[in-house]
Short mmCIF file of C-alpha atoms in Angstrom, two decimals:
data_model
loop_
_atom_site.label_atom_id
_atom_site.label_comp_id
_atom_site.label_asym_id
_atom_site.label_seq_id
_atom_site.Cartn_x
_atom_site.Cartn_y
_atom_site.Cartn_z
CA ALA A 1 -27.38 -71.51 113.18
CA GLY A 2 -28.03 -70.27 109.81
CA SER A 3 -30.31 -68.65 107.53
CA TYR A 4 -30.89 -67.56 104.10
CA GLU A 5 -32.92 -64.49 102.89
CA LEU A 6 -34.53 -63.93 99.40
CA LYS A 7 -36.05 -60.96 97.83
CA ARG A 8 -36.63 -61.13 94.49
CA GLY A 9 -39.58 -59.08 93.00
CA ASN A 10 -42.86 -59.79 94.43
CA HIS A 11 -40.80 -62.84 96.37
CA LEU A 12 -39.74 -63.24 99.70
CA ALA A 13 -38.11 -66.45 100.83
CA THR A 14 -36.24 -67.57 104.18
CA LEU A 15 -35.00 -70.79 105.08
CA ALA A 16 -32.85 -71.57 108.52
CA LEU A 17 -31.31 -74.52 110.06
CA ARG A 18 -30.26 -74.93 113.61
CA ASN A 19 -28.53 -77.08 115.88
CA ASP A 20 -28.45 -77.51 119.48
CA GLN A 21 -26.08 -79.76 121.47
CA ILE A 22 -27.44 -80.02 124.95
CA SER A 23 -25.45 -82.65 127.10
CA GLN A 24 -28.51 -84.22 128.43
CA TYR A 25 -30.43 -84.64 125.39
CA GLY A 26 -27.85 -84.58 122.46
CA SER A 27 -27.53 -82.96 119.21
CA LYS A 28 -31.10 -81.60 118.30
CA VAL A 29 -31.42 -79.91 114.23
CA THR A 30 -34.36 -77.75 113.60
CA TYR A 31 -35.21 -76.02 110.52
CA SER A 32 -37.87 -73.71 109.02
CA ALA A 33 -39.06 -72.53 105.46
CA ALA A 34 -41.17 -69.47 104.75
CA TYR A 35 -42.33 -68.11 101.39
CA GLY A 36 -44.18 -64.81 101.07
CA TYR A 37 -45.41 -63.13 97.97
CA PHE A 38 -46.87 -59.38 97.49
CA ILE A 39 -50.00 -59.37 95.81
CA THR A 40 -49.73 -55.44 95.83
CA LYS A 41 -47.53 -53.18 97.63
CA GLU A 42 -49.86 -53.14 100.57
CA LEU A 43 -51.10 -56.81 100.55
CA ARG A 44 -48.63 -59.84 101.17
CA THR A 45 -49.55 -63.67 101.66
CA ASN A 46 -47.09 -65.85 103.58
CA ILE A 47 -46.83 -69.78 104.13
CA ASN A 48 -44.26 -71.41 106.91
CA TYR A 49 -43.19 -74.87 108.32
CA GLY A 50 -40.94 -75.00 110.67
CA THR A 51 -39.60 -77.80 113.44
CA GLY A 52 -38.86 -77.19 116.94
CA PHE A 53 -37.22 -78.53 120.41
CA ARG A 54 -37.63 -77.48 123.87
CA ALA A 55 -35.79 -79.03 126.39
CA PRO A 56 -37.62 -79.12 129.70
CA SER A 57 -36.10 -76.25 132.13
CA PHE A 58 -34.38 -76.73 135.53
CA ASN A 59 -37.39 -75.58 137.28
CA ASP A 60 -39.64 -78.45 135.15
CA LEU A 61 -37.05 -81.12 136.27
CA TYR A 62 -35.74 -80.21 139.86
CA TYR A 63 -37.70 -77.28 141.49
CA PRO A 64 -38.47 -78.67 145.08
CA GLY A 65 -42.29 -79.46 145.46
CA TYR A 66 -42.97 -79.30 142.00
CA GLY A 67 -40.32 -80.52 139.35
CA THR A 68 -40.78 -83.81 137.43
CA ALA A 69 -37.16 -85.45 136.82
CA ASN A 70 -38.41 -87.76 134.23
CA LEU A 71 -39.90 -85.23 131.48
CA LYS A 72 -38.90 -85.58 128.22
CA PRO A 73 -38.09 -82.73 125.69
CA GLU A 74 -40.73 -81.25 123.34
CA THR A 75 -40.43 -81.77 119.95
CA ASN A 76 -42.96 -79.93 117.38
CA LYS A 77 -43.80 -79.23 113.64
CA ASN A 78 -45.60 -76.37 112.90
CA LEU A 79 -47.20 -75.13 109.67
CA GLU A 80 -48.94 -71.36 109.60
CA ALA A 81 -50.41 -69.32 106.66
CA GLY A 82 -51.47 -65.62 106.73
CA ILE A 83 -52.45 -62.47 104.79
CA HIS A 84 -51.21 -59.14 105.77
CA TYR A 85 -52.46 -55.66 104.53
CA GLU A 86 -49.83 -53.19 105.70
CA THR A 87 -49.37 -49.28 105.07
CA ARG A 88 -47.09 -47.07 106.42
CA ASN A 89 -49.62 -46.29 109.45
CA TYR A 90 -51.30 -49.28 109.96
CA GLY A 91 -51.44 -52.90 109.31
CA VAL A 92 -53.98 -55.58 109.65
CA HIS A 93 -52.96 -59.49 109.74
CA LEU A 94 -54.99 -62.78 109.47
CA THR A 95 -53.13 -65.80 110.16
CA ALA A 96 -54.15 -69.54 110.52
CA TYR A 97 -51.53 -72.11 112.46
CA GLN A 98 -51.44 -75.82 113.18
CA ASN A 99 -48.94 -76.98 115.69
CA ARG A 100 -48.38 -81.01 116.31
CA ILE A 101 -46.24 -81.45 119.59
CA GLU A 102 -44.88 -84.61 121.10
CA ASN A 103 -44.07 -84.66 124.69
CA PHE A 104 -46.13 -81.44 125.31
CA ILE A 105 -44.81 -80.08 128.69
CA VAL A 106 -47.65 -78.76 130.50
CA PRO A 107 -48.17 -77.76 134.32
CA ILE A 108 -50.75 -79.86 135.62
CA ASN A 109 -52.86 -78.49 139.09
CA CYS A 110 -53.33 -81.57 141.33
CA TYR A 111 -56.93 -81.22 141.61
CA ASP A 112 -57.30 -81.21 137.55
CA ILE A 113 -56.06 -84.56 136.85
CA ASP A 114 -55.11 -87.40 139.00
CA PHE A 115 -51.54 -87.70 138.01
CA ASN A 116 -49.42 -88.27 141.11
CA CYS A 117 -51.95 -86.06 143.15
CA GLY A 118 -51.01 -88.11 146.50
CA ASN A 119 -47.38 -87.98 146.00
CA PRO A 120 -46.25 -85.69 149.17
CA ALA A 121 -43.03 -84.56 146.49
CA TYR A 122 -45.66 -82.19 144.88
CA TYR A 123 -46.58 -80.24 147.96
CA SER A 124 -46.91 -77.06 145.84
CA GLY A 125 -49.84 -78.45 144.35
CA SER A 126 -49.12 -78.61 140.76
CA HIS A 127 -46.38 -80.36 138.68
CA PRO A 128 -45.39 -80.41 134.90
CA ILE A 129 -45.99 -83.35 132.75
CA ASN A 130 -45.66 -84.82 129.08
CA PHE A 131 -48.47 -85.13 126.99
CA SER A 132 -47.45 -87.68 124.08
CA LEU A 133 -48.71 -85.89 121.23
CA VAL A 134 -50.95 -82.84 121.12
CA GLN A 135 -52.26 -80.82 118.42
CA ILE A 136 -52.85 -76.79 118.43
CA LYS A 137 -55.05 -75.15 115.66
CA GLY A 138 -56.14 -71.84 115.62
CA ALA A 139 -56.44 -68.45 114.03
CA SER A 140 -54.78 -64.76 114.69
CA LEU A 141 -56.42 -61.43 113.93
CA GLY A 142 -53.90 -58.58 114.74
CA VAL A 143 -54.03 -54.85 113.91
CA ASP A 144 -51.37 -52.16 114.43
CA GLY A 145 -51.55 -48.18 113.86
CA LYS A 146 -49.10 -45.53 114.25
CA ILE A 147 -50.21 -41.94 115.51
CA ASN A 148 -47.46 -39.54 115.51
CA ASN A 149 -45.37 -40.96 118.56
CA LEU A 150 -47.83 -43.44 119.57
CA SER A 151 -47.96 -47.19 118.31
CA LEU A 152 -50.64 -49.33 119.33
CA LYS A 153 -51.16 -53.19 118.78
CA ALA A 154 -53.63 -55.54 119.18
CA SER A 155 -54.33 -59.17 118.49
CA ALA A 156 -56.88 -61.89 119.16
CA ASP A 157 -56.38 -65.56 119.16
CA ALA A 158 -58.90 -68.44 118.85
CA MET A 159 -57.49 -71.81 119.27
CA SER A 160 -58.05 -75.31 120.29
CA THR A 161 -55.41 -77.39 122.11
CA ILE A 162 -56.56 -81.12 121.72
CA ASP A 163 -54.72 -84.01 123.43
CA GLN A 164 -54.54 -86.40 120.39
CA THR A 165 -54.52 -89.80 122.63
CA THR A 166 -57.83 -88.68 124.43
CA GLY A 167 -59.41 -86.47 122.16
CA LEU A 168 -59.77 -83.94 125.47
CA ASP A 169 -58.77 -80.52 125.75
CA VAL A 170 -54.99 -79.95 127.52
CA PRO A 171 -55.98 -78.45 130.70
CA ASN A 172 -54.69 -75.10 131.63
CA ARG A 173 -54.62 -73.84 127.86
CA ALA A 174 -56.82 -70.99 127.04
CA ASN A 175 -59.11 -71.18 123.80
CA TRP A 176 -59.07 -67.38 123.47
CA VAL A 177 -56.06 -65.12 124.22
CA GLY A 178 -55.68 -61.23 123.71
CA ASN A 179 -52.86 -58.91 123.42
CA PHE A 180 -52.68 -55.14 123.55
CA LEU A 181 -49.87 -53.09 123.53
CA ALA A 182 -49.45 -49.09 123.75
CA ASP A 183 -45.56 -47.77 122.97
CA TYR A 184 -44.94 -43.88 123.18
CA LYS A 185 -41.77 -42.49 121.80
#
C-alpha cells in the first residue's frame, strides 16, 4: 500500500494505491483519489473517488448452518462529495455519495426471499448471498462539538440500496441510519 498527501495553499489532495494478495482470489488492486478546497478557513469542500474489494469472511463461506461456500468477492466503485464547516469547537458536515457494488454480499433471512429456504444446510434461518449489481445512493448530515472535556458527535444518513438487476430494494438494508457519540476525557 502507498499514499501521497498534498497541501498547497487552499488545496488538499490524496492519492492511494493498495494491492492485496489473497490465495483464493489472487491479486486485487484498489485505489482512491480525493481533492479538497478551503473556501474560507472554516469552510471546505471535497470530492473523492475510490475502488474497493471485500473477500467473503470465513463465516460467510463456511459457518455451519449459515455459510455459502460459493460466494464471490465484492468489488465496488465509490463517489463522494461534501461540504464541511469546522471551527475549533464545532463542525457541520453534509456529504452525498454513490456506491456501485458488484457481487454485494448480504445475509438473507429465508423467509424474506425464497433462496434455498428448503435446503437443510441453512438451519440457522439465514445465509449470505451475492447480489450481482447494487447501487447505494445517499446523503449524510453530521454535527460535532466540544464542551470542555466532553465531545459530542451525531449523524443521520438517508439512503437507498437498489438491486440494479430487479430495480427492487435490497433486503435487510436500512433507508435511515443515525449515530450518536459522547466522549468524556
